[in-house]
C-alpha positions in Angstrom: 0.4 0.3 0.1 1.3 2.8 -0.7 1.9 6.2 1.9 -0.5 9.3 2.2 1.1 12.3 0.5 -0.1 15.7 1.6 0.3 17.8 -1.5 1.3 21.5 0.0 0.6 24.0 -3.3 3.6 26.7 -2.2 1.6 29.8 -3.1 -1.2 29.1 -1.1 1.9 29.4 1.5 3.6 31.6 1.0 -0.3 33.4 1.5 -0.8 31.8 4.5 3.5 33.4 5.8 2.6 36.4 4.4 -0.6 36.7 5.5 0.3 36.3 9.6 4.5 37.6 9.8 2.8 41.1 8.2 -0.6 41.2 9.8 1.1 41.2 13.1 3.0 43.1 16.0 5.0 44.2 14.7 4.1 43.8 11.0 3.2 45.8 8.5 7.0 45.6 7.5 6.8 49.1 4.6 8.6 47.2 1.5 8.8 43.6 -0.1 12.3 43.2 0.4 11.7 44.5 5.2 9.0 41.2 4.3 11.4 38.9 3.0 13.9 39.0 5.2 11.4 38.7 8.0 11.1 35.3 6.5 14.1 33.8 5.7 13.9 34.7 9.7 12.0 33.0 10.2 13.3 29.8 8.4 11.7 30.3 5.1 13.2 30.1 1.3 10.3 32.4 -0.5 11.6 34.6 -3.1 12.0 38.0 -3.0 9.8 38.4 -7.1 6.4 36.5 -5.0 7.3 38.2 -2.3 6.4 41.8 -3.8 3.8 40.1 -6.0 2.2 39.5 -2.9 2.5 42.4 -0.7 1.5 45.0 -3.6 -2.3 43.6 -2.8 -2.0 44.3 0.1 -4.0 47.2 1.3 -2.6 48.5 4.1 0.5 48.7 1.5 -1.0 50.7 -1.1 -2.3 53.5 0.7 1.6 53.4 2.4 3.6 53.1 -0.5 5.8 55.9 -1.2 5.3 58.1 -3.8 7.9 59.3 -7.0 8.7 62.7 -6.8 6.8 64.8 -9.5 9.2 66.0 -12.3 6.4 68.1 -13.8 4.0 70.5 -13.6 1.5 72.2 -15.7 1.8 75.8 -17.6 -0.5 78.3 -17.6 1.6 80.0 -20.5 -1.1 79.0 -23.0 -3.3 82.2 -21.6 -1.6 85.3 -22.8 -4.5 87.9 -23.2 -4.9 89.8 -20.0 -7.9 90.1 -18.0 -9.1 87.0 -19.6 -8.6 84.5 -16.8 -8.5 86.3 -13.7 -7.6 84.1 -9.6 -9.1 85.5 -5.9 -9.6 84.1 -3.0 -9.8 85.9 0.5 -6.6 85.9 2.6 -7.0 86.1 6.2 -5.2 88.3 8.3 -5.4 89.5 12.3 -7.6 92.2 12.8 -6.8 95.2 11.6 -8.7 99.2 12.2 -8.4 101.8 10.7 -11.7 105.0 10.9 -13.8 103.3 13.3 -14.1 100.5 10.7 -12.6 97.2 11.7 -10.9 95.2 8.8 -10.1 91.4 9.2 -9.3 89.9 5.2 -8.3 91.3 2.1 -9.7 90.0 -0.5 -7.0 89.8 -3.7 -7.1 89.2 -7.3 -4.4 88.3 -10.0 -4.4 87.9 -13.8 -2.9 84.8 -14.9 -2.1 86.2 -17.9 0.4 89.8 -16.7 0.3 88.9 -13.4 -1.6 92.2 -12.5 -2.8 92.3 -8.5 -4.9 94.6 -6.5 -6.9 93.5 -3.3 -9.3 95.7 -1.0 -10.6 95.3 2.9 -13.0 94.2 3.9 -14.6 94.0 6.9 -16.3 91.2 7.0 -16.3 87.5 4.7 -20.3 88.5 4.0 -20.0 87.2 -0.3 -22.3 91.3 -1.1 -19.5 93.2 1.1 -17.2 90.8 -1.5 -18.8 91.2 -4.8 -19.3 95.3 -4.0 -15.4 94.8 -3.3 -14.2 93.1 -6.3 -16.9 95.5 -8.6 -15.1 98.4 -7.4 -11.8 96.7 -8.3 -12.8 96.7 -12.5 -15.0 99.9 -12.6 -11.9 101.7 -11.1 -10.9 104.3 -14.2 -7.0 103.8 -12.5 -7.3 100.4 -12.8 -5.9 98.8 -16.2 -7.5 95.1 -14.3 -11.6 94.4 -16.6 -14.3 92.1 -16.5 -12.6 88.9 -16.8 -13.5 86.0 -19.5 -13.2 84.3 -17.0 -13.1 84.0 -12.9 -11.4 81.3 -11.1 -11.8 80.2 -7.0 -12.0 77.8 -4.6 -15.1 76.2 -3.0 -15.6 78.8 -0.4 -18.9 80.3 0.1 -18.6 84.0 0.4 -17.7 83.6 -3.9 -20.9 82.1 -3.7 -25.0 84.1 -3.6 -24.9 87.6 -4.1 -20.9 87.4 -5.1 -22.2 84.9 -8.0 -25.3 86.4 -8.8 -23.6 89.7 -9.1 -21.0 88.3 -11.6 -23.7 86.4 -13.8 -25.4 90.1 -14.6 -22.2 91.0 -15.9 -21.9 87.7 -17.8 -18.6 86.5 -15.4 -18.1 82.7 -15.3 -17.0 81.4 -12.3 -14.9 78.7 -12.3 -14.6 76.6 -9.2 -11.0 74.8 -7.9 -10.8 72.0 -7.0 -9.9 72.5 -3.1 -7.0 70.5 -2.7 -5.7 71.7 -6.1 -3.4 74.1 -5.5 -2.1 74.2 -8.8 -4.5 75.2 -10.0 -4.7 78.1 -8.3 -0.8 78.6 -8.0 -0.8 82.0 -9.1 -3.3 83.9 -6.5 -1.6 81.6 -3.4 1.5 82.6 -4.2 0.5 86.6 -3.9 -1.6 85.6 -1.0 1.7 84.7 1.0 3.9 86.9 -0.4 1.5 89.7 0.9 1.5 88.6 4.1 4.8 87.8 4.3 5.9 91.9 3.6 3.3 92.5 5.1 3.3 91.5 8.9 7.7 91.4 8.7 6.8 95.2 9.0 4.2 94.6 11.6 7.1 93.2 13.4 9.2 95.2 13.1 6.8 97.9 14.6 6.2 96.3 18.2 10.2 95.7 18.4 9.3 99.6 20.1 6.3 99.1 21.2 5.2 97.7 25.3 4.5 94.9 26.5 0.6 93.3 25.3 0.5 95.9 22.6 0.0 95.3 18.8 1.0 96.7 15.6 -2.1 96.8 13.1 -0.6 98.1 9.8 -1.9 95.7 7.2 -4.4 98.0 5.3 -2.0 101.8 5.1 0.2 99.4 3.6 -1.8 96.8 1.4 -1.9 99.3 -1.2 1.7 100.3 -1.1 3.3 96.8 -1.9 0.7 96.2 -4.3 1.6 98.8 -6.5 5.6 97.9 -5.0 4.9 93.9 -6.6 2.9 95.4 -9.6 6.1 97.7 -11.4 8.9 94.6 -10.7 10.2 92.7 -12.5 8.7 88.7 -12.2 10.9 85.8 -13.8 7.9 83.9 -16.1 7.3 87.7 -18.1 10.3 89.2 -17.9 9.2 92.8 -17.1 6.8 94.4 -14.7 2.8 93.4 -14.6 2.3 97.2 -15.2 4.1 97.1 -18.1 2.8 93.7 -19.4 -1.5 94.9 -19.2 -0.2 97.2 -22.3 0.5 95.1 -24.2 -1.6 93.2 -26.4 -0.3 89.5 -25.8 2.3 88.5 -22.8 4.3 86.1 -24.1 5.9 83.5 -20.4 7.7 80.6 -19.5 6.7 77.5 -17.1 7.6 78.0 -13.5 9.4 75.2 -13.3 12.5 72.9 -15.0 10.9 70.5 -16.8 12.7 67.3 -15.4 10.9 64.4 -18.0 8.7 64.9 -22.0 5.6 66.5 -21.5 3.1 66.8 -24.4 3.2 65.1 -27.8 6.3 63.3 -26.4 5.5 62.0 -23.5 3.9 58.2 -23.1 0.4 57.8 -22.1 1.6 55.1 -19.3 -2.4 54.9 -18.1 -5.5 54.6 -19.8 -8.4 54.9 -19.5 -10.5 52.9 -17.3 -7.6 51.9 -15.7 -8.1 52.1 -11.3 -6.0 53.8 -9.4 -5.7 55.7 -5.7 -3.9 59.6 -6.5 -1.3 60.9 -4.5 -3.4 63.0 -1.3 -2.5 66.6 -0.3 -1.7 68.0 3.2 -4.4 67.3 5.2 -7.0 66.1 2.1 -7.4 63.3 4.1 -8.9 65.2 7.4 -10.9 67.4 5.5 -8.0 70.2 6.4 -4.4 71.8 5.1 -2.0 70.5 7.9 0.4 67.8 7.2 0.8 65.4 10.2 3.4 62.3 10.0 0.4 59.8 10.0 -1.1 60.3 6.9 -1.0 57.6 4.4 0.1 59.3 1.3 -2.3 57.4 -0.9 -6.2 57.9 -0.9 -8.0 55.2 0.4 -10.0 55.0 -2.6 -9.5 53.0 -5.6 -11.1 55.1 -9.0 -10.7 54.7 -12.5 -10.0 56.7 -15.5 -12.1 58.6 -17.3 -10.6 60.7 -19.1 -6.3 61.1 -20.4 -6.0 64.9 -21.5 -2.0 65.7 -23.9 -1.9 68.9 -24.5 -0.3 69.7 -27.3 0.2 73.6 -27.8 2.3 74.4 -25.3 3.3 71.7 -24.7 1.9 70.3 -20.8 2.0 67.0 -18.7 -0.4 64.0 -19.7 -3.5 64.7 -17.0 -5.9 61.9 -15.5 -9.3 62.6 -14.8 -10.8 60.8 -12.7 -14.5 59.1 -12.3 -16.8 60.7 -10.0 -17.6 58.0 -8.2 -15.2 55.2 -6.4 -14.7 51.9 -7.4 -17.7 49.4 -5.0 -15.4 48.3 -2.5 -13.5 50.6 -1.8 -17.1 53.4 -1.4 -17.2 52.6 2.3 -13.5 54.0 3.4 -13.4 58.2 4.1 -12.5 60.2 2.0 -13.8 62.9 -1.1 -14.1 62.1 -4.4 -11.4 64.6 -6.0 -12.9 66.8 -9.1 -8.9 67.6 -10.2 -6.5 65.9 -13.1 -3.4 64.8 -12.1 -0.5 64.0 -13.3 1.3 60.3 -13.7 3.4 60.7 -10.6 0.1 62.0 -8.7 -1.4 58.2 -9.2 -0.5 54.8 -8.1 -2.0 51.5 -10.6 -3.4 48.8 -9.4 -3.3 45.8 -11.1 -7.2 44.3 -9.7 -8.6 46.3 -7.6 -10.9 42.9 -6.9 -7.6 41.5 -5.3 -7.0 44.0 -2.5 -5.9 42.3 0.6 -7.2 43.5 4.2 -6.9 42.8 8.1 -8.1 38.9 8.6 -10.3 37.3 10.9 -8.0 36.7 13.1 -6.5 40.1 13.2 -9.3 41.2 14.2 -11.4 39.6 16.2 -7.7 39.5 18.2 -7.2 43.5 18.1 -11.3 44.8 17.1 -13.3 42.2 19.1 -16.4 44.4 18.0 -18.6 44.0 15.4 -16.7 44.4 11.9 -16.7 44.5 8.0 -15.9 40.5 6.5 -14.5 40.9 3.7 -14.6 38.3 0.9 -13.7 40.8 -1.8 -17.4 42.9 -1.5 -15.9 45.3 1.7 -19.5 47.0 1.4 -23.3 46.2 2.0 -23.9 47.5 -1.3 -21.7 45.2 -3.2 -22.3 42.7 -1.0 -26.2 43.5 -2.2 -24.2 43.9 -6.2 -23.0 40.5 -6.0 -26.2 38.7 -5.3 -28.4 40.8 -7.9 -25.1 39.4 -10.7 -26.3 35.1 -9.3 -29.0 36.4 -10.1 -28.5 38.0 -14.1 -28.4 41.5 -13.0 -26.9 43.4 -15.5 -24.9 46.4 -13.2 -27.0 48.6 -15.8 -26.2 51.6 -13.8 -22.9 51.6 -14.5 -22.6 52.2 -10.4 -25.6 54.9 -9.3 -28.1 53.7 -7.4 -31.4 53.1 -7.2 -33.7 53.1 -3.6 -36.0 50.1 -5.0 -35.7 47.4 -7.7 -38.2 44.7 -8.2 -36.6 42.4 -10.6 -39.5 40.8 -11.5 -42.0 42.6 -11.3 -39.0 45.6 -14.2 -40.0 48.3 -11.9 -37.9 50.4 -10.1 -39.0 53.9 -8.2 -36.6 56.6 -6.9 -37.8 59.3 -3.8 -36.8 63.3 -4.7 -35.7 65.1 -2.1 -36.2 68.6 -2.7 -32.1 68.3 -2.8 -33.3 67.0 -6.6 -35.2 70.3 -7.6 -33.6 73.8 -5.5 -30.1 73.8 -4.0 -29.3 72.4 -0.7 -26.9 74.1 1.0 -26.0 70.6 2.7 -25.6 68.5 -0.7 -24.5 71.3 -3.2 -21.5 72.4 -0.9 -20.2 74.1 -4.8 -23.7 75.2 -5.1 -25.5 75.6 -8.8 -22.1 72.9 -10.4 -23.7 69.9 -8.0 -27.5 70.8 -8.5 -26.3 70.2 -12.5 -24.5 67.8 -11.8 -27.5 66.1 -9.5 -30.2 67.1 -12.3 -27.7 65.1 -15.0 -27.2 62.1 -12.7 -31.2 61.8 -12.2 -31.9 62.4 -16.4 -29.3 59.1 -16.9 -30.8 57.0 -15.0 -34.5 57.8 -16.7 -32.4 57.5 -19.8 -30.7 53.7 -18.9 -34.4 52.4 -17.7 -36.0 53.2 -20.6 -32.7 51.6 -22.3 -33.1 48.2 -20.2 -37.3 48.2 -20.2 -37.5 49.2 -16.6 -40.1 51.3 -15.4 -38.9 54.4 -13.5 -41.1 56.0 -11.5 -40.0 59.1 -9.2 -41.8 60.2 -6.6 -41.2 64.2 -5.9 -41.0 64.7 -2.1 -44.3 67.3 -2.0 -46.4 64.2 -3.4 -48.8 62.8 -0.6 -47.2 59.3 -0.9 -50.4 56.8 -1.0 -52.7 58.1 -3.5 -49.4 59.2 -5.9 -48.5 56.0 -5.6 -50.9 54.4 -6.1 -52.4 56.4 -9.5 -49.1 55.8 -10.9 -49.0 52.7 -10.5 -52.4 52.1 -11.8 -51.4 54.4 -15.0 -48.7 52.4 -15.1 -50.1 49.1 -15.3 -49.2 47.2 -12.3 -52.3 47.9 -10.4 -56.4 48.0 -11.6 -58.4 50.5 -11.1 -61.0 49.7 -8.8 -61.7 52.3 -6.9 -65.2 51.3 -6.0 -63.5 49.1 -3.3 -61.9 49.6 -0.1 -58.7 48.1 1.6 -57.6 47.3 5.1 -54.1 48.0 5.2 -52.5 47.3 8.7 -49.3 48.7 9.6 -46.1 46.7 10.1 -45.7 45.3 13.4 -42.3 46.6 14.4 -39.6 44.8 17.2 -37.7 41.3 15.8 -39.3 38.2 14.3 -39.0 35.2 16.5 -37.5 33.1 13.4 -34.2 35.1 13.1 -33.6 36.2 17.0 -30.6 35.8 17.5 -30.0 35.5 14.2 -27.1 38.7 13.9 -27.6 39.2 10.0 -30.8 38.9 10.1 -31.7 43.5 8.5 -33.3 45.8 10.8 -37.3 45.8 11.7 -39.3 46.4 9.2 -36.8 44.9 5.5 -36.9 41.5 8.4 -40.5 42.0 7.9 -40.9 42.9 4.1 -37.6 41.8 2.8 -36.5 39.5 4.8 -40.0 37.6 4.7 -39.9 36.9 8.4 -43.6 36.7 10.0 -43.8 34.9 13.3 -47.2 33.2 12.2 -45.7 32.3 8.6 -48.8 33.1 6.5 -47.2 35.2 4.3 -46.1 33.8 1.1 -44.0 36.6 -0.4 -41.7 36.5 -3.2 -39.5 39.0 -1.5 -35.5 38.1 -2.5 -36.7 40.2 -5.9 -36.6 43.6 -3.6 -33.6 45.5 -2.9 -33.0 48.3 -1.6 -30.0 50.9 -0.4 -30.2 53.6 2.1 -28.7 54.3 5.8 -31.2 55.2 7.9 -34.9 53.9 8.6 -37.0 57.7 9.3 -35.6 58.3 5.4 -38.9 58.9 3.0 -37.3 55.8 0.5 -38.4 52.7 3.3 -41.4 54.0 3.6 -42.2 54.7 -0.2 -41.4 50.9 -0.4 -44.2 49.5 2.6 -46.5 51.7 0.1 -45.2 50.4 -2.9 -45.2 46.5 -1.1 -49.1 46.4 0.2 -50.6 47.5 -2.9 -48.8 44.8 -4.7 -48.9 41.7 -2.6 -52.9 42.5 -3.1 -52.8 40.5 -7.1 -54.1 36.7 -6.0 -51.7 35.5 -9.4 -48.0 37.2 -8.3 -46.0 34.6 -6.0 -46.0 38.1 -3.3 -49.8 37.8 -2.9 -50.5 38.5 1.0 -54.1 37.8 1.9 -53.8 40.9 4.5 -54.0 43.3 1.8 -56.4 41.8 0.0 
């Protein structure tokens, strides 16, 4: 009789050993070489290239991977005409008192082509006061700055409301730049820094002669003098003073930094459309501020796909990559933001197989995080798990990453609850004002178009309607219900509380979905095919949950269907 044999898969052995060594204390090695040395010390003879291949799929390694040095910067050398593009921002400073007024900040404006600048001191950051200040600058006959073709600002609330409405009156579009796109607002950011340094030098010099506790407040008094000084000083980019450049029809400028690699048509496109990537985080971007922390990861926690590739040829610019509006579903649960700014190649980390990203194993989580956690099987959120479930039932991901509030595949019936943010500006949902509202309307229209192509009846429920009558008449109109206006139906409230059958199931959905979706009745009287209901939401008091209950009550009256419920007949 032959001896029994135990066959060991070397690849599986490497994964098990590396997982035990990496997810340990100490552990979380920053590169493959250190993990390779530790494995050798433990008596294993794995090859370095195999360990490198394994560690590249680790979530912790990816976000702390050392970034490449940036060797090229995009420039504004394409903008040559004065008063074509302006940038503006608010400079906060110590409170300055003059003629009984207390000035708390300064509005600064700069012309991109010539670097000509101007500013006004402000008593507040009110959008109306800022609008009056910039209007005073543009309508001053002694000032060469006039109404531009485009105004670039950050997403500060000071540039909304009265300010944006005023700009619309003069047909000046406002481009809201991503909060962390420092390169796009490089001119105004550099001006703010320069003005602050020059002014505070004077204030500190004066305070050297003052008594203890007394402070210098000369910001407004010397602001105009320093602006005139900068406008009449020769600048490196254009080779002349901004005041002289404003008299020319076109101004040639040089790149702000020396190039260290090929750009434009000579640059090789290294990342293609649809490639999954992480983007390089700016200082404090993960925490929502601008302060660099030693503990911050280098790369975004979320993974995005490249949406568009732009090649700047005249004048040559680095190839810029734009990302999709939403991250891939397996990383959507992680903290972070969806950036609107473009990225250079050095600012992106390619993720070759995003569906194989590995997170800390369950054993590690149970040991160091005893409370509940998500069990990852290449599906790191409830929406992804629902999506995987839908795939098994023949779903085709027809919405391209977007979601419906409710969808019944058998009936080809879907619904969307439209709150006020779908129709008008809402400060909670529209941080960038009209831009976010337009994007919301565009997504809504895209859902309608896709559902129509797929033969799905999409019912949009506006927040202004009376839910019961609206749903009933809409279902009748679409042919899902018969018009039996003379009959009366008894609709009972769904009883709250846990079902006895699911009392000990930790994965059971919360009420009312254990009743509606899970079919968890104590009596077993109902015969509901409820696997067809998929609902995505966060809070039980959302209107969409009430709509699901209303849809269910009407649909469950059809005796010919497997989801018939005699309580509602």
